[in-house]
Coordinates of N, CA and C in Angstrom, one line a residue:
E551 N -4.0 -117.5 -81.1 CA -2.8 -117.0 -81.9 C -2.0 -116.1 -81.0
L552 N -0.7 -116.4 -80.8 CA 0.3 -115.6 -80.0 C 1.2 -114.8 -81.1
V553 N 1.3 -113.5 -80.9 CA 2.0 -112.6 -81.8 C 3.3 -111.9 -80.9
N554 N 4.4 -112.3 -81.1 CA 5.6 -111.7 -80.4 C 5.5 -111.6 -78.9
L555 N 4.8 -112.6 -78.3 CA 4.4 -112.5 -76.8 C 5.7 -112.4 -76.0
K556 N 5.8 -111.3 -75.0 CA 6.8 -111.2 -74.2 C 6.3 -110.9 -72.7
K557 N 7.0 -111.7 -71.9 CA 6.5 -111.4 -70.4 C 7.7 -111.3 -69.6
R558 N 7.8 -110.1 -68.8 CA 8.9 -110.1 -67.8 C 8.1 -109.7 -66.4
Y559 N 8.4 -110.6 -65.4 CA 7.7 -110.3 -64.1 C 8.4 -109.0 -63.5
K560 N 7.6 -108.4 -62.6 CA 8.1 -107.3 -61.8 C 9.4 -107.8 -61.0
N561 N 10.3 -107.0 -61.0 CA 11.5 -107.3 -60.1 C 12.3 -108.3 -60.6
S562 N 12.1 -108.8 -61.8 CA 12.9 -110.0 -62.2 C 13.7 -109.5 -63.5
P563 N 14.9 -110.1 -63.5 CA 16.0 -109.6 -64.6 C 15.6 -110.6 -65.8
V564 N 14.8 -111.7 -65.6 CA 14.8 -112.7 -66.8 C 13.4 -112.5 -67.3
E565 N 13.4 -112.5 -68.6 CA 12.1 -112.6 -69.5 C 11.6 -114.0 -69.4
A566 N 10.4 -114.3 -68.9 CA 9.9 -115.5 -68.7 C 9.5 -116.0 -70.2
V567 N 9.0 -115.0 -71.0 CA 8.6 -115.5 -72.4 C 9.3 -114.4 -73.3
R568 N 10.0 -114.9 -74.2 CA 10.7 -113.9 -75.0 C 10.5 -113.9 -76.5
G569 N 9.3 -113.3 -76.9 CA 9.0 -113.1 -78.3 C 8.6 -114.3 -78.8
V570 N 7.5 -114.9 -78.2 CA 6.9 -116.3 -78.9 C 5.8 -115.9 -79.7
S571 N 5.7 -116.7 -80.9 CA 4.6 -116.6 -81.8 C 4.2 -118.0 -82.4
F572 N 3.0 -118.3 -82.4 CA 2.4 -119.5 -83.0 C 0.9 -119.3 -83.0
E573 N 0.3 -120.2 -83.7 CA -1.2 -120.3 -83.8 C -1.6 -121.7 -83.7
V574 N -2.8 -121.9 -83.0 CA -3.3 -123.3 -82.9 C -4.5 -123.3 -83.9
R575 N -4.4 -124.1 -84.8 CA -5.4 -124.3 -85.8 C -6.7 -125.0 -85.3
A576 N -7.8 -124.6 -86.1 CA -9.0 -125.3 -85.7 C -8.9 -126.9 -85.7
G577 N -9.4 -127.4 -84.7 CA -9.4 -128.9 -84.6 C -8.2 -129.6 -84.7
E578 N -7.2 -129.0 -84.1 CA -5.8 -129.7 -83.9 C -5.4 -129.7 -82.4
I579 N -4.4 -130.6 -82.4 CA -3.7 -130.6 -81.0 C -2.4 -130.1 -81.3
F580 N -2.1 -129.0 -80.6 CA -0.7 -128.3 -80.8 C 0.0 -128.6 -79.5
G581 N 1.2 -129.2 -79.6 CA 1.9 -129.4 -78.4 C 3.2 -128.3 -78.3
L582 N 3.3 -127.8 -76.9 CA 4.2 -126.9 -76.6 C 5.3 -127.6 -75.7
L583 N 6.4 -127.9 -76.2 CA 7.4 -128.8 -75.5 C 8.6 -128.0 -74.9
G584 N 8.8 -128.3 -73.8 CA 9.9 -127.6 -73.1 C 10.2 -128.0 -71.8
P585 N 11.4 -127.8 -71.3 CA 11.8 -128.1 -69.9 C 11.0 -127.3 -68.9
N586 N 11.1 -127.6 -67.5 CA 10.4 -126.7 -66.6 C 11.2 -125.4 -66.6
G587 N 10.4 -124.4 -66.4 CA 11.0 -123.0 -66.4 C 11.1 -122.4 -67.8
A588 N 10.7 -123.0 -68.8 CA 10.7 -122.5 -70.3 C 9.7 -121.3 -70.5
G589 N 8.7 -121.2 -69.6 CA 7.8 -120.2 -70.0 C 6.3 -120.7 -70.4
K590 N 6.1 -122.2 -70.3 CA 5.0 -122.6 -70.9 C 3.7 -122.2 -70.1
T591 N 3.8 -122.3 -68.7 CA 2.8 -122.1 -67.9 C 2.5 -120.4 -67.9
T592 N 3.5 -119.7 -68.1 CA 3.2 -118.3 -68.3 C 2.4 -117.9 -69.7
I593 N 2.7 -118.8 -70.7 CA 2.0 -118.6 -71.9 C 0.4 -118.9 -71.6
I594 N 0.2 -120.0 -70.9 CA -1.1 -120.5 -70.6 C -1.8 -119.3 -69.7
A595 N -1.1 -118.8 -68.8 CA -1.7 -117.8 -68.0 C -1.9 -116.5 -68.8
S596 N -1.2 -116.1 -69.8 CA -1.4 -115.1 -70.6 C -2.6 -115.3 -71.5
I597 N -2.8 -116.4 -72.1 CA -4.0 -116.8 -72.9 C -5.3 -116.6 -72.0
T598 N -5.2 -117.0 -70.9 CA -6.5 -117.1 -69.9 C -6.6 -115.6 -69.2
T599 N -5.7 -114.7 -69.5 CA -5.9 -113.5 -68.9 C -5.6 -113.3 -67.4
L600 N -4.9 -114.4 -66.8 CA -4.4 -114.4 -65.5 C -3.1 -113.5 -65.3
E601 N -2.3 -113.5 -66.5 CA -1.1 -112.6 -66.5 C -1.3 -111.7 -67.7
K602 N -0.9 -110.4 -67.6 CA -0.9 -109.3 -68.7 C 0.3 -109.5 -69.3
P603 N 0.5 -109.6 -70.6 CA 1.8 -109.7 -71.4 C 2.6 -108.3 -71.3
T604 N 3.9 -108.4 -71.2 CA 4.6 -107.1 -71.2 C 4.5 -106.5 -72.5
S605 N 4.5 -107.3 -73.6 CA 4.3 -106.8 -75.1 C 3.9 -107.9 -75.8
G606 N 3.3 -107.6 -77.1 CA 2.9 -108.7 -77.9 C 1.3 -108.7 -77.7
A607 N 0.7 -109.8 -78.3 CA -0.8 -110.0 -78.3 C -1.1 -111.4 -78.2
V608 N -2.2 -111.7 -77.6 CA -2.8 -113.1 -77.6 C -4.3 -112.7 -78.1
K609 N -4.6 -113.7 -79.2 CA -6.0 -113.6 -79.6 C -6.6 -114.9 -79.6
V610 N -7.9 -114.9 -79.4 CA -8.6 -116.2 -79.4 C -9.8 -115.9 -80.3
F611 N -9.8 -116.8 -81.5 CA -10.8 -116.5 -82.6 C -10.7 -115.0 -83.1
G612 N -9.6 -114.5 -83.1 CA -9.3 -113.2 -83.8 C -9.5 -112.0 -82.7
V613 N -9.9 -112.4 -81.6 CA -10.3 -111.4 -80.5 C -9.2 -111.3 -79.6
D614 N -8.8 -110.0 -79.3 CA -7.6 -109.7 -78.4 C -8.2 -110.2 -76.9
V615 N -7.5 -111.1 -76.2 CA -7.9 -111.5 -74.9 C -7.9 -110.3 -74.0
A616 N -7.0 -109.3 -74.0 CA -7.0 -108.1 -73.2 C -8.2 -107.2 -73.4
E617 N -8.8 -107.2 -74.7 CA -9.8 -106.3 -75.0 C -11.1 -106.9 -74.6
D618 N -11.3 -108.3 -74.7 CA -12.5 -108.8 -74.3 C -12.3 -110.1 -73.5
P619 N -11.9 -109.9 -72.3 CA -11.5 -111.3 -71.5 C -12.8 -112.1 -71.4
L620 N -14.0 -111.7 -71.2 CA -15.1 -112.5 -71.0 C -15.3 -113.5 -72.3
F621 N -15.0 -112.9 -73.4 CA -15.2 -113.8 -74.7 C -14.2 -114.9 -74.6
T622 N -12.9 -114.6 -74.1 CA -12.1 -115.6 -74.0 C -12.5 -116.8 -72.9
K623 N -12.9 -116.2 -71.9 CA -13.2 -117.2 -70.8 C -14.4 -118.1 -71.2
R624 N -15.3 -117.5 -72.0 CA -16.5 -118.4 -72.5 C -16.0 -119.5 -73.4
N625 N -15.0 -119.1 -74.2 CA -14.6 -120.1 -75.2 C -13.5 -121.0 -75.0
V626 N -12.8 -120.8 -73.7 CA -11.7 -121.5 -73.4 C -11.8 -122.2 -72.1
G627 N -11.3 -123.5 -72.0 CA -11.3 -124.3 -70.8 C -9.9 -124.5 -70.6
V628 N -9.4 -124.5 -69.3 CA -8.1 -124.7 -68.9 C -7.9 -125.7 -67.8
V629 N -7.0 -126.6 -67.9 CA -6.5 -127.5 -66.8 C -5.2 -127.2 -66.4
H630 N -5.1 -126.5 -65.2 CA -3.9 -125.9 -64.7 C -2.9 -127.1 -64.2
Q631 N -1.6 -126.9 -64.2 CA -0.7 -127.7 -63.8 C -0.8 -128.3 -62.4
E632 N -1.1 -127.4 -61.5 CA -1.3 -127.7 -60.0 C -2.9 -128.1 -59.7
V633 N -2.9 -129.1 -59.0 CA -4.2 -129.5 -58.7 C -4.9 -128.5 -57.7
I634 N -6.0 -127.8 -58.1 CA -6.6 -126.9 -57.1 C -8.1 -127.1 -57.1
N635 N -8.6 -127.6 -56.0 CA -9.9 -128.0 -55.8 C -10.4 -127.7 -54.2
S636 N -11.6 -127.3 -54.1 CA -12.1 -127.1 -52.7 C -12.6 -128.5 -52.2
G637 N -12.0 -128.9 -51.0 CA -12.2 -130.1 -50.5 C -13.5 -130.4 -49.8
F638 N -14.3 -129.3 -49.6 CA -15.5 -129.5 -48.7 C -16.8 -129.7 -49.4
F639 N -16.7 -129.7 -50.8 CA -18.0 -130.0 -51.7 C -17.8 -131.4 -52.4
S640 N -18.9 -131.8 -52.9 CA -18.9 -133.1 -53.7 C -18.5 -132.7 -55.1
V641 N -18.1 -133.7 -55.7 CA -17.7 -133.6 -57.1 C -18.8 -133.0 -58.0
E642 N -20.0 -133.6 -57.7 CA -21.2 -133.1 -58.7 C -21.5 -131.7 -58.2
E643 N -21.4 -131.3 -56.9 CA -21.6 -129.8 -56.6 C -20.8 -128.9 -57.1
I644 N -19.6 -129.3 -57.1 CA -18.5 -128.5 -57.8 C -18.8 -128.2 -59.2
L645 N -19.1 -129.2 -60.0 CA -19.4 -129.0 -61.4 C -20.7 -128.1 -61.6
H646 N -21.7 -128.2 -60.7 CA -22.8 -127.2 -60.9 C -22.4 -125.8 -60.6
F647 N -21.5 -125.7 -59.5 CA -20.9 -124.4 -59.2 C -20.2 -123.7 -60.5
V648 N -19.5 -124.6 -61.1 CA -18.7 -124.0 -62.2 C -19.5 -123.7 -63.3
S649 N -20.5 -124.6 -63.6 CA -21.5 -124.2 -64.6 C -22.2 -122.9 -64.4
G650 N -22.5 -122.5 -63.1 CA -23.1 -121.4 -62.7 C -22.2 -120.1 -63.1
Y651 N -20.8 -120.4 -62.9 CA -19.9 -119.2 -63.3 C -20.1 -118.8 -64.7
Y652 N -20.4 -119.6 -65.5 CA -20.6 -119.4 -66.9 C -22.0 -119.1 -67.3
G653 N -22.9 -118.8 -66.2 CA -24.3 -118.5 -66.5 C -25.2 -119.8 -66.9
I654 N -24.8 -120.9 -66.7 CA -25.5 -122.1 -67.2 C -26.1 -122.8 -65.9
N655 N -27.4 -122.5 -65.7 CA -28.2 -123.0 -64.6 C -28.6 -124.4 -64.6
K656 N -28.9 -124.8 -65.8 CA -29.3 -126.3 -66.0 C -28.4 -127.0 -66.8
N657 N -27.5 -127.7 -66.3 CA -26.3 -128.3 -67.1 C -26.2 -129.8 -66.7
Q658 N -27.2 -130.4 -66.1 CA -27.2 -131.8 -65.6 C -26.8 -132.8 -66.8
E659 N -27.2 -132.6 -67.9 CA -26.8 -133.6 -69.0 C -25.3 -133.6 -69.3
R660 N -24.8 -132.3 -69.4 CA -23.4 -132.1 -69.7 C -22.5 -132.8 -68.5
I661 N -23.0 -132.5 -67.3 CA -22.3 -132.9 -66.0 C -22.3 -134.3 -66.0
R662 N -23.3 -135.0 -66.4 CA -23.5 -136.6 -66.2 C -22.6 -137.1 -67.4
F663 N -22.6 -136.5 -68.4 CA -21.8 -137.0 -69.6 C -20.2 -137.1 -69.2
L664 N -19.8 -135.9 -68.5 CA -18.5 -135.8 -68.2 C -18.1 -136.7 -67.1
L665 N -19.0 -136.9 -66.1 CA -18.8 -137.9 -64.9 C -18.6 -139.3 -65.4
H666 N -19.4 -139.7 -66.5 CA -19.3 -140.9 -67.0 C -17.9 -141.0 -67.8
K667 N -17.7 -140.0 -68.6 CA -16.6 -140.1 -69.5 C -15.2 -140.0 -68.9
L668 N -15.1 -139.5 -67.8 CA -14.0 -139.4 -66.8 C -14.0 -140.4 -65.7
S669 N -14.8 -141.4 -65.7 CA -14.9 -142.4 -64.7 C -15.1 -141.7 -63.3
L670 N -15.8 -140.6 -63.2 CA -16.1 -140.0 -61.9 C -17.4 -140.2 -61.4
F671 N -18.3 -140.8 -62.2 CA -19.7 -141.0 -61.8 C -19.9 -141.7 -60.4
Q672 N -19.1 -142.8 -60.2 CA -19.2 -143.6 -58.8 C -18.5 -142.7 -57.7
H673 N -18.0 -141.7 -58.1 CA -17.4 -140.7 -56.9 C -18.2 -139.5 -57.0
K674 N -19.3 -139.3 -57.6 CA -19.9 -137.9 -57.7 C -20.3 -137.4 -56.4
D675 N -20.7 -138.3 -55.4 CA -21.1 -137.7 -54.2 C -20.0 -137.7 -53.0
K676 N -18.8 -137.9 -53.4 CA -17.6 -137.9 -52.5 C -17.2 -136.5 -52.5
K677 N -16.7 -135.9 -51.2 CA -16.0 -134.6 -51.1 C -14.8 -134.8 -51.8
V678 N -14.3 -133.7 -52.4 CA -13.1 -133.7 -53.1 C -11.9 -134.2 -52.2
K679 N -11.9 -133.8 -50.9 CA -10.6 -134.2 -50.1 C -10.7 -135.7 -49.9
Q680 N -11.7 -136.4 -50.3 CA -11.8 -137.9 -50.3 C -11.2 -138.6 -51.5
L681 N -10.9 -137.7 -52.7 CA -10.4 -138.4 -53.9 C -9.0 -138.5 -53.9
S682 N -8.6 -139.6 -54.6 CA -7.1 -139.7 -54.9 C -6.6 -138.7 -55.8
G683 N -5.3 -138.5 -56.1 CA -4.8 -137.6 -56.9 C -5.3 -137.5 -58.2
G684 N -5.3 -138.9 -58.8 CA -5.7 -139.2 -60.1 C -7.2 -138.6 -60.3
M685 N -7.9 -138.9 -59.3 CA -9.4 -138.5 -59.5 C -9.5 -137.1 -59.4
K686 N -8.7 -136.3 -58.8 CA -8.8 -134.9 -58.6 C -8.4 -134.4 -59.9
R687 N -7.4 -134.9 -60.5 CA -7.0 -134.5 -61.8 C -8.1 -134.8 -62.8
R688 N -8.9 -135.9 -62.9 CA -10.1 -136.0 -63.6 C -11.0 -134.8 -63.4
L689 N -11.3 -134.5 -62.1 CA -12.2 -133.4 -61.8 C -11.7 -132.1 -62.4
M690 N -10.5 -131.8 -62.4 CA -10.0 -130.5 -63.1 C -10.3 -130.6 -64.6
I691 N -10.3 -131.7 -65.1 CA -10.5 -131.7 -66.7 C -12.1 -131.6 -66.7
A692 N -13.0 -132.3 -66.0 CA -14.3 -132.0 -66.1 C -14.7 -130.6 -65.8
K693 N -14.1 -129.8 -65.0 CA -14.5 -128.5 -64.6 C -14.0 -127.6 -65.9
A694 N -13.0 -128.0 -66.6 CA -12.5 -127.2 -67.7 C -13.4 -127.5 -68.9
L695 N -14.3 -128.5 -69.0 CA -15.0 -128.8 -70.0 C -16.6 -128.7 -69.8
V696 N -16.9 -128.3 -68.7 CA -18.3 -128.3 -68.2 C -19.1 -127.2 -69.0
H697 N -18.5 -126.1 -69.5 CA -19.2 -125.1 -70.2 C -19.0 -125.5 -71.8
N698 N -18.5 -126.6 -72.1 CA -18.3 -126.9 -73.5 C -17.5 -125.9 -74.4
P699 N -16.4 -125.7 -74.0 CA -15.5 -124.6 -74.7 C -15.1 -125.2 -76.0
K700 N -14.6 -124.2 -76.9 CA -14.1 -124.6 -78.2 C -12.6 -124.7 -78.2
V701 N -12.0 -124.3 -77.1 CA -10.5 -124.4 -77.0 C -10.2 -124.9 -75.7
L702 N -9.3 -126.0 -75.6 CA -8.8 -126.5 -74.3 C -7.4 -126.5 -74.2
L703 N -7.0 -125.8 -72.9 CA -5.5 -125.6 -72.6 C -5.2 -126.6 -71.6
L704 N -4.1 -127.5 -71.8 CA -3.9 -128.5 -70.8 C -2.3 -128.2 -70.5
D705 N -2.1 -127.7 -69.2 CA -0.9 -127.4 -68.8 C -0.3 -128.6 -68.0
E706 N 0.5 -129.4 -68.7 CA 1.2 -130.6 -68.3 C 0.2 -131.6 -67.5
P707 N -0.9 -131.9 -68.2 CA -2.0 -132.6 -67.5 C -1.5 -134.1 -67.0
T708 N -0.5 -134.6 -67.4 CA -0.2 -135.9 -67.0 C 1.1 -136.1 -66.1
A709 N 1.5 -134.8 -65.5 CA 2.6 -134.8 -64.7 C 2.2 -135.5 -63.6
G710 N 3.0 -136.6 -63.1 CA 2.8 -137.2 -61.8 C 1.5 -138.1 -61.8
V711 N 1.0 -138.5 -62.9 CA -0.2 -139.4 -62.8 C 0.3 -140.8 -63.2
D712 N -0.5 -141.8 -62.9 CA -0.1 -143.2 -63.2 C -0.4 -143.4 -64.7
I713 N 0.1 -144.6 -65.1 CA 0.1 -145.1 -66.6 C -1.2 -145.1 -67.0
Q714 N -2.2 -145.6 -66.3 CA -3.6 -146.0 -66.5 C -4.3 -144.7 -66.8
L715 N -4.2 -143.7 -66.0 CA -4.7 -142.3 -66.2 C -4.2 -141.6 -67.4
R716 N -2.8 -141.8 -67.5 CA -2.3 -141.1 -68.7 C -3.0 -141.6 -70.1
E717 N -3.1 -142.8 -70.2 CA -3.6 -143.5 -71.3 C -5.1 -143.1 -71.5
D718 N -5.9 -143.1 -70.4 CA -7.2 -142.6 -70.5 C -7.4 -141.2 -70.9
L719 N -6.5 -140.3 -70.3 CA -6.5 -138.9 -70.8 C -6.1 -138.7 -72.3
W720 N -5.1 -139.6 -72.8 CA -4.7 -139.5 -74.1 C -5.9 -139.7 -75.0
R721 N -6.6 -140.8 -74.7 CA -7.7 -141.3 -75.4 C -8.8 -140.2 -75.5
F722 N -9.1 -139.5 -74.4 CA -10.2 -138.6 -74.3 C -9.7 -137.3 -75.0
V723 N -8.6 -136.9 -75.0 CA -8.1 -135.8 -75.7 C -8.3 -136.0 -77.3
Q724 N -7.8 -137.2 -77.6 CA -8.0 -137.5 -79.2 C -9.6 -137.5 -79.6
E725 N -10.5 -137.9 -78.6 CA -11.8 -137.9 -78.9 C -12.4 -136.3 -79.0
L726 N -11.9 -135.5 -78.1 CA -12.2 -134.2 -78.2 C -11.8 -133.6 -79.5
R727 N -10.5 -133.9 -79.8 CA -10.0 -133.3 -81.0 C -10.9 -133.8 -82.3
Q728 N -11.3 -135.0 -82.3 CA -12.3 -135.5 -83.3 C -13.6 -134.8 -83.5
E729 N -14.0 -134.3 -82.3 CA -15.2 -133.6 -82.2 C -15.0 -132.1 -82.6
G730 N -13.7 -131.7 -83.0 CA -13.6 -130.4 -83.4 C -12.9 -129.4 -82.4
M731 N -12.7 -129.9 -81.3 CA -12.0 -128.8 -80.3 C -10.6 -128.6 -80.7
S732 N -10.1 -127.4 -80.4 CA -8.7 -127.1 -80.5 C -8.0 -127.2 -79.3
I733 N -6.9 -127.8 -79.3 CA -6.2 -128.2 -78.0 C -4.8 -127.8 -78.0
L734 N -4.4 -126.9 -77.0 CA -3.0 -126.6 -76.7 C -2.5 -127.5 -75.6
L735 N -1.4 -128.2 -75.7 CA -1.0 -129.1 -74.7 C 0.4 -128.7 -74.5
T736 N 0.8 -128.3 -73.1 CA 2.1 -128.1 -72.7 C 2.6 -129.4 -72.0
T737 N 4.0 -129.7 -72.4 CA 4.5 -131.0 -71.7 C 6.0 -130.9 -71.6
H738 N 6.7 -131.8 -70.9 CA 8.1 -132.0 -71.0 C 8.3 -133.4 -71.4
Y739 N 7.4 -134.2 -71.6 CA 7.5 -135.6 -71.9 C 7.5 -135.7 -73.6
L740 N 8.5 -136.2 -74.0 CA 8.7 -136.4 -75.5 C 7.6 -137.3 -76.1
E741 N 7.4 -138.4 -75.4 CA 6.4 -139.3 -76.0 C 4.9 -138.7 -76.1
E742 N 4.7 -137.7 -75.3 CA 3.3 -137.2 -75.3 C 3.0 -136.6 -76.5
P743 N 3.8 -135.5 -77.0 CA 3.6 -135.0 -78.4 C 3.7 -135.9 -79.5
E744 N 4.6 -136.9 -79.4 CA 4.7 -137.7 -80.4 C 3.5 -138.6 -80.7
H745 N 2.8 -138.8 -79.5 CA 1.6 -139.8 -79.4 C 0.3 -138.9 -79.8
L746 N 0.3 -137.6 -79.5 CA -1.0 -136.8 -79.5 C -1.0 -135.9 -80.6
C747 N 0.2 -135.1 -80.8 CA 0.0 -133.8 -81.4 C 0.2 -133.8 -83.0
D748 N -0.6 -132.9 -83.5 CA -0.5 -132.6 -85.0 C 0.7 -132.0 -85.3
R749 N 1.1 -130.9 -84.5 CA 2.2 -130.1 -84.6 C 2.9 -129.7 -83.4
V750 N 4.2 -129.4 -83.3 CA 4.8 -129.1 -81.9 C 5.6 -127.9 -82.1
G751 N 5.5 -127.1 -81.0 CA 6.5 -125.9 -80.8 C 7.5 -126.4 -79.8
I752 N 8.6 -126.0 -79.9 CA 9.8 -126.4 -79.0 C 10.2 -125.0 -78.3
M753 N 10.2 -125.1 -77.0 CA 10.7 -123.8 -76.3 C 12.0 -124.1 -75.6

């Protein structure tokens, strides 16, 4: 839930986010639609505690993210807009590392499930730098889901991907929603919220 969220970056005359309020209901896909520069990524950064709001509040399951950031991080998975991966480890190694960040030492079953679900299993021993752009995007989604979060934040997950990957991701997101996950999807493609979302906010 966002309550009158405002964000102004230091030394900037422009408000990146100007009094935004909305809530994502349990088990729904909420789309945040707007052009580049509208403030969508800033909202994602505020939810995940990467950015501190200038004013207003962000709550996850009723808990203010600023007051208990660890609670937020345990319950939220995020797929950032930019592909960020370490190229010197294998796909499977990275998923084990990320599991460890959440205190999960034995997570092989979940990792194998995600590798198969995201068509990464045959690439599990490859170094990330050997993967195509689409496979790196799939790995980012696996990393976001490895700790089995209750909320998934997708920041323009299909920007620049091919048609097949886009359709695969759409299908997977719908499956996650059916399992009860709450999903916030930011996009500037009109067809994406039309195809996926239960409700849409326009920025």
